[in-house]
Short mmCIF file of C-alpha atoms in Angstrom, two decimals:
data_model
loop_
_atom_site.label_atom_id
_atom_site.label_comp_id
_atom_site.label_asym_id
_atom_site.label_seq_id
_atom_site.Cartn_x
_atom_site.Cartn_y
_atom_site.Cartn_z
CA MET A 1 107.42 159.64 95.33
CA GLY A 2 106.58 156.96 92.84
CA LEU A 3 109.78 155.11 93.72
CA ALA A 4 109.02 155.37 97.45
CA ALA A 5 105.53 153.99 96.92
CA ALA A 6 106.91 151.14 94.87
CA SER A 7 109.45 150.39 97.60
CA LEU A 8 106.76 150.37 100.28
CA GLY A 9 104.64 148.10 98.11
CA ALA A 10 107.53 145.68 97.68
CA GLN A 11 108.10 145.62 101.46
CA ALA A 12 104.42 144.94 102.08
CA LEU A 13 104.50 142.09 99.58
CA ALA A 14 107.65 140.69 101.18
CA GLN A 15 105.88 140.58 104.55
CA GLU A 16 102.77 138.76 103.34
CA PRO A 17 102.13 135.61 105.41
CA VAL A 18 102.28 132.39 103.40
CA ALA A 19 98.82 130.91 102.82
CA SER A 20 97.65 128.34 105.34
CA ILE A 21 97.58 124.70 104.22
CA ASP A 22 94.66 122.27 104.37
CA LEU A 23 96.09 118.74 104.58
CA MET A 24 93.44 116.19 103.60
CA THR A 25 93.80 112.62 104.82
CA THR A 26 91.52 109.63 105.44
CA THR A 27 89.60 109.19 108.68
CA GLU A 28 91.12 107.41 111.65
CA SER A 29 88.59 104.58 111.43
CA TYR A 30 89.38 103.93 107.75
CA ASP A 31 93.17 104.03 108.08
CA PRO A 32 94.82 105.12 111.35
CA ILE A 33 98.22 105.07 109.64
CA ARG A 34 97.39 107.80 107.12
CA TYR A 35 95.46 109.68 109.79
CA GLU A 36 98.44 109.75 112.18
CA ALA A 37 100.87 110.46 109.35
CA ALA A 38 99.02 113.70 108.62
CA PHE A 39 99.56 114.92 112.18
CA ILE A 40 103.25 113.95 112.09
CA ILE A 41 103.61 116.05 108.95
CA ALA A 42 101.55 118.97 110.29
CA GLU A 43 103.63 119.14 113.47
CA ARG A 44 106.86 119.65 111.55
CA TRP A 45 105.36 122.01 108.97
CA GLU A 46 104.05 124.23 111.76
CA GLU A 47 107.53 124.17 113.29
CA LEU A 48 108.76 125.41 109.91
CA GLY A 49 106.39 128.38 110.08
CA PHE A 50 103.31 127.20 108.17
CA GLU A 51 99.73 127.18 109.43
CA VAL A 52 98.31 123.69 108.83
CA ASN A 53 94.77 122.38 109.13
CA VAL A 54 94.47 118.57 109.06
CA GLN A 55 91.23 117.50 107.36
CA PRO A 56 90.24 113.85 108.04
CA THR A 57 87.86 112.98 105.20
CA GLU A 58 85.71 109.96 104.39
CA PHE A 59 87.53 107.88 101.77
CA SER A 60 85.12 108.17 98.83
CA THR A 61 84.73 111.91 99.45
CA ALA A 62 88.50 112.31 99.51
CA LEU A 63 88.76 110.48 96.19
CA GLU A 64 86.13 112.73 94.63
CA ARG A 65 87.78 115.92 95.86
CA PHE A 66 91.21 114.69 94.78
CA TYR A 67 90.46 113.27 91.32
CA ASP A 68 87.23 114.72 90.03
CA GLN A 69 87.15 118.16 91.63
CA GLN A 70 90.88 118.71 92.25
CA ASP A 71 89.74 120.66 95.29
CA PHE A 72 92.62 120.25 97.72
CA ASP A 73 95.87 121.83 98.90
CA ALA A 74 97.76 118.67 99.84
CA THR A 75 96.31 115.17 100.13
CA ILE A 76 97.50 111.86 101.60
CA LEU A 77 96.25 108.89 99.61
CA GLY A 78 97.77 105.76 98.10
CA TRP A 79 98.33 103.90 94.86
CA SER A 80 97.83 100.17 95.23
CA GLY A 81 100.49 97.83 93.87
CA ARG A 82 98.36 95.91 91.39
CA THR A 83 100.34 93.47 89.26
CA ASP A 84 100.07 95.51 86.05
CA ARG A 85 101.83 98.37 87.83
CA LEU A 86 105.11 96.49 88.06
CA ASP A 87 105.51 97.80 84.53
CA PRO A 88 106.56 101.47 84.95
CA GLN A 89 103.94 102.80 82.54
CA PHE A 90 101.20 103.50 85.07
CA PHE A 91 103.15 105.11 87.91
CA LEU A 92 105.08 107.32 85.48
CA SER A 93 101.78 108.40 83.93
CA THR A 94 100.72 109.91 87.28
CA LEU A 95 103.18 112.76 86.52
CA ASP A 96 102.23 113.20 82.86
CA SER A 97 100.68 116.66 82.30
CA ARG A 98 98.17 115.12 79.89
CA GLN A 99 96.74 113.25 82.89
CA ALA A 100 96.17 116.49 84.85
CA ASN A 101 92.58 117.06 83.73
CA PRO A 102 89.76 116.36 86.24
CA GLY A 103 89.42 112.62 86.75
CA GLY A 104 92.94 111.95 85.49
CA ASN A 105 95.78 110.29 87.35
CA ASN A 106 97.82 113.48 87.84
CA PRO A 107 95.53 115.54 90.12
CA GLY A 108 98.48 117.55 91.44
CA GLY A 109 98.96 119.11 88.01
CA TYR A 110 102.70 118.52 87.54
CA ASP A 111 103.64 119.92 84.12
CA ASN A 112 107.09 119.24 82.69
CA PRO A 113 107.31 119.03 78.87
CA GLU A 114 110.65 117.23 79.07
CA PHE A 115 109.13 114.58 81.33
CA ASP A 116 106.16 114.17 78.95
CA ALA A 117 108.50 113.75 75.98
CA LEU A 118 110.50 111.07 77.81
CA PHE A 119 107.25 109.35 78.78
CA ASP A 120 106.35 109.03 75.10
CA GLN A 121 109.84 107.77 74.25
CA GLN A 122 109.84 105.03 76.89
CA SER A 123 106.32 104.02 75.84
CA GLN A 124 107.60 103.37 72.32
CA ALA A 125 110.93 101.75 73.23
CA PHE A 126 110.72 98.04 72.43
CA ASP A 127 114.37 97.55 73.42
CA GLN A 128 114.20 96.77 77.15
CA ASP A 129 117.59 98.26 78.01
CA GLU A 130 116.81 101.50 76.20
CA ARG A 131 113.44 101.71 77.92
CA GLN A 132 115.10 101.12 81.29
CA ARG A 133 117.51 104.01 80.61
CA LEU A 134 114.64 106.36 79.79
CA VAL A 135 112.66 105.32 82.87
CA MET A 136 115.70 106.00 85.07
CA GLU A 137 116.15 109.42 83.44
CA MET A 138 112.51 110.29 84.10
CA GLN A 139 112.91 109.57 87.81
CA GLU A 140 116.02 111.74 87.97
CA LEU A 141 114.18 114.53 86.15
CA TYR A 142 111.00 114.85 88.21
CA LYS A 143 112.40 114.26 91.70
CA PRO A 144 114.11 117.66 92.28
CA ASP A 145 110.80 119.38 91.45
CA ALA A 146 109.10 117.55 94.37
CA PRO A 147 105.58 117.47 92.89
CA LEU A 148 104.62 114.88 95.52
CA VAL A 149 106.12 112.97 98.43
CA VAL A 150 106.28 109.19 98.28
CA LEU A 151 105.75 108.70 102.00
CA PHE A 152 106.37 104.97 102.34
CA HIS A 153 105.89 101.54 100.83
CA ARG A 154 103.92 99.58 103.42
CA ASP A 155 104.34 95.82 103.63
CA GLU A 156 101.20 93.88 102.77
CA VAL A 157 100.57 91.88 105.96
CA VAL A 158 97.34 89.92 105.67
CA ALA A 159 95.93 86.68 107.06
CA TYR A 160 93.55 83.85 106.26
CA ASN A 161 91.79 81.04 108.10
CA HIS A 162 93.56 77.88 106.93
CA GLU A 163 90.91 75.73 108.63
CA ALA A 164 88.35 77.02 106.12
CA PHE A 165 90.36 77.60 102.90
CA ASP A 166 93.83 76.98 101.59
CA GLY A 167 95.68 77.15 98.29
CA PHE A 168 96.31 80.89 98.21
CA GLU A 169 99.40 82.20 96.42
CA PRO A 170 100.11 85.70 97.77
CA MET A 171 101.13 88.32 95.22
CA ALA A 172 103.49 91.23 95.82
CA GLY A 173 101.47 94.39 96.25
CA GLU A 174 98.15 92.53 96.32
CA GLY A 175 98.53 90.06 99.17
CA LEU A 176 95.73 87.48 99.13
CA TYR A 177 92.95 89.58 97.59
CA SER A 178 94.23 89.34 94.04
CA GLU A 179 92.24 88.44 90.96
CA TRP A 180 93.75 84.95 91.18
CA GLY A 181 92.91 84.42 94.88
CA PRO A 182 89.26 83.33 94.51
CA MET A 183 90.25 81.12 91.57
CA GLU A 184 93.00 79.43 93.63
CA ALA A 185 91.23 79.05 96.99
CA THR A 186 90.46 75.46 97.98
CA PRO A 187 87.78 74.69 100.60
CA VAL A 188 89.07 72.71 103.58
CA GLY A 189 85.71 72.18 105.26
CA GLU A 190 82.17 71.81 103.96
CA ARG A 191 81.56 75.45 103.05
CA SER A 192 82.65 76.39 99.55
CA THR A 193 81.71 80.08 99.50
CA LEU A 194 84.80 82.18 100.16
CA ARG A 195 84.22 85.11 102.53
CA ILE A 196 86.48 88.16 102.27
CA GLY A 197 86.39 91.15 104.64
CA GLY A 198 87.54 94.72 104.15
CA PRO A 199 87.04 98.23 105.58
CA GLN A 200 85.79 99.90 102.41
CA GLU A 201 83.20 99.37 99.72
CA PRO A 202 83.69 100.26 96.03
CA ASP A 203 83.22 103.92 95.14
CA ASN A 204 80.86 102.48 92.51
CA LEU A 205 80.57 99.50 90.16
CA ASN A 206 80.47 101.51 86.96
CA PRO A 207 83.40 100.32 84.79
CA LEU A 208 83.39 103.75 83.16
CA ALA A 209 83.53 105.72 86.41
CA SER A 210 85.17 103.75 89.24
CA THR A 211 88.56 105.13 90.29
CA SER A 212 89.22 103.08 93.43
CA VAL A 213 91.02 99.79 93.93
CA TRP A 214 87.96 98.57 95.83
CA GLY A 215 85.83 98.89 92.73
CA TRP A 216 88.25 97.25 90.35
CA LYS A 217 89.33 94.38 92.60
CA TRP A 218 85.69 93.34 92.67
CA MET A 219 84.71 94.05 89.06
CA ARG A 220 87.69 92.20 87.59
CA LEU A 221 86.22 88.99 89.03
CA TYR A 222 83.09 89.21 86.88
CA TYR A 223 84.47 90.99 83.82
CA ASP A 224 86.87 89.23 81.48
CA ARG A 225 89.86 90.91 79.92
CA LEU A 226 91.84 89.81 76.92
CA VAL A 227 94.97 89.17 78.97
CA ARG A 228 95.58 88.48 82.65
CA LEU A 229 98.94 89.04 84.31
CA SER A 230 100.76 86.48 86.42
CA ALA A 231 102.54 87.45 89.65
CA ASP A 232 105.67 87.89 87.52
CA VAL A 233 103.85 90.28 85.15
CA GLU A 234 103.82 87.62 82.48
CA PRO A 235 100.89 88.30 80.13
CA LEU A 236 98.73 85.18 79.99
CA PRO A 237 96.12 84.86 77.22
CA TRP A 238 92.72 84.93 78.87
CA ALA A 239 89.72 85.88 76.75
CA ALA A 240 92.29 86.07 73.96
CA GLU A 241 93.40 82.79 72.46
CA ALA A 242 96.34 84.56 70.82
CA VAL A 243 97.92 88.02 70.71
CA GLU A 244 100.17 88.89 67.77
CA GLN A 245 102.15 92.05 67.06
CA VAL A 246 101.46 92.39 63.32
CA ASP A 247 103.67 95.46 62.98
CA ASP A 248 104.77 98.39 65.16
CA THR A 249 101.29 99.90 65.17
CA THR A 250 98.97 96.92 64.75
CA VAL A 251 98.13 94.28 67.36
CA ALA A 252 95.92 91.35 66.36
CA VAL A 253 93.87 89.47 68.96
CA THR A 254 92.09 86.17 68.35
CA LEU A 255 89.27 85.44 70.82
CA ARG A 256 88.60 82.09 72.44
CA GLU A 257 85.78 80.10 70.91
CA GLY A 258 82.48 79.60 72.67
CA MET A 259 82.60 82.43 75.20
CA THR A 260 79.30 83.84 76.46
CA PHE A 261 78.19 86.72 78.63
CA HIS A 262 76.34 85.98 81.84
CA ASP A 263 73.02 86.66 80.09
CA GLY A 264 73.76 83.93 77.51
CA GLU A 265 74.73 86.18 74.57
CA ALA A 266 77.90 85.20 72.68
CA VAL A 267 81.10 87.19 73.16
CA THR A 268 82.37 88.26 69.73
CA ALA A 269 85.05 90.44 68.20
CA ASP A 270 82.36 93.09 67.77
CA ASP A 271 81.97 93.29 71.56
CA VAL A 272 85.71 93.71 72.04
CA ALA A 273 86.07 96.37 69.34
CA PHE A 274 82.98 98.16 70.65
CA THR A 275 84.38 98.16 74.21
CA TRP A 276 87.69 99.76 73.32
CA ASN A 277 86.14 102.33 70.99
CA TYR A 278 83.51 103.07 73.64
CA TYR A 279 86.20 103.78 76.25
CA LEU A 280 87.88 106.11 73.75
CA ASP A 281 84.63 107.94 73.01
CA GLN A 282 83.68 108.26 76.70
CA ASP A 283 87.07 109.80 77.51
CA TYR A 284 87.37 107.98 80.81
CA SER A 285 90.46 109.66 82.31
CA TYR A 286 91.31 106.81 84.69
CA PHE A 287 92.36 104.64 81.74
CA ASN A 288 93.91 107.33 79.55
CA SER A 289 97.45 106.08 80.03
CA TYR A 290 96.42 102.64 78.74
CA LEU A 291 94.46 104.07 75.81
CA ALA A 292 96.84 106.86 74.79
CA ALA A 293 98.42 104.94 71.89
CA LEU A 294 95.15 103.58 70.51
CA ASP A 295 93.51 105.06 67.41
CA ASN A 296 90.72 102.52 67.14
CA ALA A 297 89.79 98.85 67.41
CA GLU A 298 88.42 96.98 64.40
CA ALA A 299 86.55 93.68 64.29
CA VAL A 300 88.06 91.83 61.30
CA ASP A 301 85.89 88.73 61.64
CA GLU A 302 83.83 87.05 64.36
CA ARG A 303 86.86 86.20 66.51
CA THR A 304 89.59 88.61 65.35
CA VAL A 305 90.18 92.19 66.45
CA HIS A 306 92.86 94.53 65.15
CA PHE A 307 94.04 97.31 67.46
CA HIS A 308 95.36 100.19 65.38
CA LEU A 309 97.84 102.36 67.27
CA SER A 310 98.85 105.93 66.50
CA GLU A 311 102.41 105.14 67.56
CA PRO A 312 104.41 102.11 68.66
CA SER A 313 103.70 101.05 72.26
CA ALA A 314 106.02 98.77 74.21
CA SER A 315 103.38 97.97 76.83
CA PHE A 316 100.13 97.85 74.86
CA ALA A 317 100.00 94.11 74.17
CA SER A 318 101.10 93.11 77.68
CA ILE A 319 99.65 95.82 79.94
CA SER A 320 96.88 97.71 78.15
CA LEU A 321 95.14 94.54 76.99
CA SER A 322 95.04 93.36 80.59
CA GLN A 323 93.14 96.38 81.90
CA ILE A 324 90.03 97.05 79.84
CA PRO A 325 87.00 94.86 80.77
CA ILE A 326 85.01 93.37 77.90
CA LEU A 327 81.55 94.95 77.83
CA PRO A 328 78.49 93.47 76.08
CA GLU A 329 77.73 95.70 73.11
CA HIS A 330 74.04 94.79 73.16
CA ILE A 331 73.74 96.46 76.58
CA TRP A 332 76.25 99.31 76.60
CA SER A 333 75.53 100.55 73.09
CA GLN A 334 72.20 101.80 74.49
CA ILE A 335 74.04 104.07 76.97
CA ASP A 336 75.19 107.35 75.42
CA ASP A 337 76.92 108.80 78.48
CA ALA A 338 78.05 106.24 81.06
CA SER A 339 78.92 108.97 83.58
CA THR A 340 75.24 109.83 84.05
CA LEU A 341 74.22 106.36 85.27
CA SER A 342 72.87 106.10 88.80
CA PRO A 343 74.13 103.12 90.87
CA ASP A 344 70.89 101.24 90.21
CA GLU A 345 71.22 101.78 86.45
CA VAL A 346 74.76 100.41 86.04
CA PRO A 347 74.77 97.09 84.11
CA THR A 348 76.71 94.29 85.83
CA VAL A 349 76.70 91.70 83.02
CA GLY A 350 80.17 90.50 82.15
CA SER A 351 81.67 87.28 80.86
CA GLY A 352 84.12 86.59 83.70
CA PRO A 353 84.60 83.50 85.86
CA PHE A 354 82.12 84.87 88.41
CA GLN A 355 78.80 86.63 87.91
CA HIS A 356 77.38 89.52 89.90
CA GLU A 357 74.67 88.69 92.45
CA ARG A 358 74.31 91.44 95.07
CA PHE A 359 75.66 94.75 96.27
CA ASP A 360 74.15 96.08 99.49
CA ARG A 361 75.92 99.39 99.96
CA GLY A 362 77.97 99.61 103.13
CA GLU A 363 77.31 95.99 104.07
CA PHE A 364 77.71 93.13 101.63
CA MET A 365 78.60 92.02 98.09
CA ALA A 366 78.22 88.61 96.45
CA ILE A 367 79.21 86.89 93.22
CA SER A 368 78.72 83.26 92.14
CA LYS A 369 80.80 81.01 89.92
CA PHE A 370 79.82 81.21 86.26
CA ASP A 371 79.67 77.53 85.29
CA ASP A 372 79.84 78.24 81.54
CA HIS A 373 83.16 80.05 81.82
CA PHE A 374 86.17 78.39 80.19
CA HIS A 375 88.06 78.45 83.52
CA ALA A 376 85.14 77.22 85.68
CA ASP A 377 86.49 73.67 86.06
CA GLU A 378 89.64 75.07 87.67
CA ILE A 379 87.69 76.98 90.33
CA ALA A 380 86.92 75.13 93.58
CA VAL A 381 84.70 77.75 95.26
CA ASP A 382 81.05 78.20 94.34
CA GLY A 383 81.06 81.92 95.00
CA VAL A 384 82.60 84.84 96.86
CA GLU A 385 81.05 87.07 99.51
CA PHE A 386 82.60 90.36 100.60
CA ILE A 387 81.63 91.72 104.02
CA ILE A 388 82.16 95.46 104.47
CA TYR A 389 83.25 96.57 107.92
CA ALA A 390 83.48 100.05 109.43
CA ASP A 391 87.20 99.69 110.16
CA MET A 392 90.08 97.21 110.37
CA GLU A 393 89.17 96.39 113.97
CA GLY A 394 85.94 94.92 112.67
CA VAL A 395 87.76 93.08 109.88
CA TYR A 396 90.16 91.45 112.32
CA THR A 397 87.36 90.46 114.68
CA GLY A 398 85.53 88.88 111.73
CA LEU A 399 88.65 86.89 110.84
CA GLN A 400 89.22 85.82 114.44
CA THR A 401 85.64 84.60 114.92
CA GLY A 402 85.37 82.86 111.54
CA GLU A 403 82.87 85.29 110.03
CA ILE A 404 85.33 85.84 107.17
CA ASP A 405 88.10 83.66 105.74
CA VAL A 406 90.60 86.22 104.46
CA THR A 407 91.42 89.90 104.90
CA ALA A 408 91.27 92.16 101.86
CA TRP A 409 93.41 94.85 103.43
CA ARG A 410 96.55 95.14 105.53
CA MET A 411 96.22 94.39 109.21
CA GLU A 412 97.22 97.13 111.62
CA PRO A 413 100.60 96.60 113.35
CA GLY A 414 98.94 95.76 116.69
CA GLN A 415 96.80 93.05 115.08
CA ILE A 416 99.68 91.19 113.44
CA SER A 417 101.14 89.62 116.58
CA LEU A 418 97.63 88.67 117.73
CA ALA A 419 96.95 86.92 114.43
CA GLU A 420 100.28 85.10 114.60
CA SER A 421 99.26 83.63 117.95
CA GLU A 422 95.98 82.22 116.61
CA ASP A 423 96.22 78.51 115.69
CA HIS A 424 93.65 78.76 112.89
CA LEU A 425 95.24 81.72 111.11
CA THR A 426 98.13 81.98 108.67
CA VAL A 427 99.80 85.40 108.40
CA VAL A 428 101.33 86.40 105.07
CA ASN A 429 103.81 89.25 104.57
CA VAL A 430 104.67 90.46 101.05
CA PRO A 431 106.41 93.66 99.89
CA ASP A 432 104.45 96.42 98.19
CA PHE A 433 105.40 98.24 95.02
CA GLY A 434 102.47 100.60 95.47
CA TYR A 435 102.93 103.55 97.78
CA PHE A 436 101.27 106.04 100.07
CA HIS A 437 101.79 109.55 98.80
CA MET A 438 101.21 113.16 99.76
CA THR A 439 100.42 115.07 96.59
CA TYR A 440 100.67 118.86 96.38
CA ASN A 441 98.22 120.85 94.26
CA LEU A 442 100.68 122.74 92.10
CA ARG A 443 97.91 125.05 90.86
CA ARG A 444 97.65 126.67 94.31
CA ALA A 445 99.95 128.76 96.45
CA PRO A 446 102.23 127.99 98.16
CA PHE A 447 102.69 124.73 96.21
CA ASP A 448 103.26 126.56 92.93
CA ASP A 449 106.70 127.43 94.34
CA ARG A 450 109.26 124.66 93.84
CA ALA A 451 111.29 125.83 96.85
CA VAL A 452 108.27 125.48 99.14
CA ARG A 453 107.56 121.97 97.90
CA ARG A 454 111.18 120.96 98.42
CA ALA A 455 111.22 122.43 101.94
CA LEU A 456 107.95 120.78 102.92
CA THR A 457 109.26 117.46 101.62
CA MET A 458 112.44 117.80 103.70
CA ALA A 459 110.25 118.61 106.73
CA SER A 460 108.20 115.39 106.41
CA ASP A 461 109.45 112.85 108.95
CA ARG A 462 108.86 109.67 106.98
CA GLU A 463 111.34 107.64 109.01
CA ARG A 464 109.14 108.19 112.06
CA MET A 465 106.11 107.03 110.09
CA VAL A 466 107.78 103.76 109.13
CA ASN A 467 109.39 103.07 112.50
CA VAL A 468 106.50 104.13 114.75
CA LEU A 469 103.30 103.87 112.72
CA LEU A 470 104.26 100.81 110.68
CA ASP A 471 106.38 99.20 113.41
CA GLY A 472 109.17 98.91 110.84
CA ARG A 473 107.03 96.90 108.37
CA GLY A 474 107.70 99.07 105.35
CA GLU A 475 110.22 101.32 103.67
CA VAL A 476 110.62 105.09 103.33
CA GLY A 477 109.66 106.14 99.81
CA SER A 478 112.00 107.71 97.29
CA SER A 479 110.56 107.33 93.79
CA VAL A 480 107.18 106.51 92.28
CA ILE A 481 108.90 103.30 91.12
CA ALA A 482 109.39 101.22 94.27
CA PRO A 483 112.78 99.79 95.32
CA VAL A 484 111.38 96.24 95.20
CA ASN A 485 110.83 96.83 91.46
CA THR A 486 114.59 96.63 91.00
CA PHE A 487 114.83 96.65 87.19
CA TRP A 488 112.99 99.98 86.86
CA HIS A 489 113.85 101.73 90.16
CA GLU A 490 116.48 104.49 90.12
CA ALA A 491 118.26 104.20 93.46
CA PHE A 492 120.42 107.32 93.16
CA ILE A 493 117.88 110.12 92.85
CA GLU A 494 117.55 112.91 95.40
CA ARG A 495 115.99 111.36 98.50
CA PHE A 496 114.95 114.41 100.56
CA GLU A 497 116.03 113.01 103.91
CA PHE A 498 114.25 114.49 106.93
CA ASP A 499 116.22 117.65 107.75
CA MET A 500 114.58 120.73 109.28
CA ASP A 501 117.73 122.85 108.91
CA ALA A 502 117.93 122.04 105.21
CA ALA A 503 114.23 122.87 104.84
CA ARG A 504 114.77 126.30 106.41
CA ALA A 505 117.82 126.93 104.24
CA GLU A 506 115.80 126.07 101.12
CA LEU A 507 113.18 128.68 102.05
CA GLU A 508 115.73 131.33 103.00
CA GLU A 509 117.57 130.90 99.70
CA ALA A 510 114.25 131.41 97.86
CA GLY A 511 113.68 134.73 99.69
CA TYR A 512 111.32 133.68 102.47
CA SER A 513 111.60 135.02 106.03
CA TRP A 514 109.93 134.58 109.41
CA ASP A 515 108.12 137.14 111.57
CA GLU A 516 108.67 137.50 115.30
CA ASP A 517 106.12 134.75 115.98
CA GLY A 518 107.90 132.30 113.67
CA ARG A 519 105.25 132.55 110.93
CA LEU A 520 106.63 132.13 107.41
CA MET A 521 106.42 135.28 105.26
CA ARG A 522 106.72 135.83 101.53
#
């Protein structure tokens, strides 16, 4: 009798329907590509036997649910291709289990000790060839587990009004709205205030809380960093006059002379050391991958800072030093917990080439050139204004009518040919090494099952997304390291081509079945 009951219980368990899936994506007005991609995915997943609910979500809400709350089943978002991310450190860190805490860069919760160990090894490998080998091995290791789907790398197609401004040098992954853009722009007419337009405002302007590209693309214009990266990921001394690797675990930085914050206070080594130690103390997860090797920062004299590392780091001097904004100690030392600041309480005093003027939520932002900055003489504009539109239709109309001078975001495929026909516009197309991804929450069923993740990945028609939604202006994704990043990209990993038969076979082999209505059963 006991055996019979156990057998019946096993049969009942075997016939349990697989949990329905909530697929979160951005709203149609914010990004019609991601919106439509969700429905392409849902259509095929339902054909495979899953129940799928597409959840269009306002962008900042989606970010909060994804990063801070980790309240999602599967989510479509993107990682921008900022210049520092041509180094593999950041994108690999998005699969590091130590980044899986709320607010971290691994919201899906992928946990592979072997991957984490390789991550540490490549971080410490100063020999470039050895580091390349380790990075390739990491891509081969994670891919069969399918913790996420790299949907596609979308070309950065943007435009500017060459009758108002010229001199832009587009950057791969960033297009025209790079940190160098406002410093390169040259007025053609009488107006010298550069106007940029985009469909999204920053999630916030708190340098200890912002997790969106919209926040950081703006803040990096009025905060200085020790190093800035060229389009070729060459570290260029910025606030630092010199950077020296003293030994494997000590990096010495000498500050420029005569730097001041926007409120007139001098920038000193104490400010730099305070900033880095403050970030460590605040445990700001967004920057954990850049701070992981740091024990502490020490002001040696008025212009010299020593960064003491707990272990050798191949990317600390070039990448980490380019990411942390220099904060004024005399202001931030009064703030015990930066995460509790309301928007009105967030200080906006930096030392960068521009200084903060205004932020009218949902409408407008403005910065002005900081004349006392060491780079001010090289800047031809007197300020930058950012106009926030409801969607890309509004952005394109603003560009067409001359309300803005440059787009901060990719144009939609239907707008590109229109822009190319306008005499006053120049269209720029650059490849992207960032990517749009669909991340599974591995803490939840059915995504805790590797076979389900693999099957769902095979049932995601990414070719259709690129060919139809992007009009061919992009590339189907394979790895978190983009193909255009040729030195670090592993081209021979499992690609998960679209194949519904293979997806069904994967589920059958793992013991799944279908009821008479085609619903997938455990």
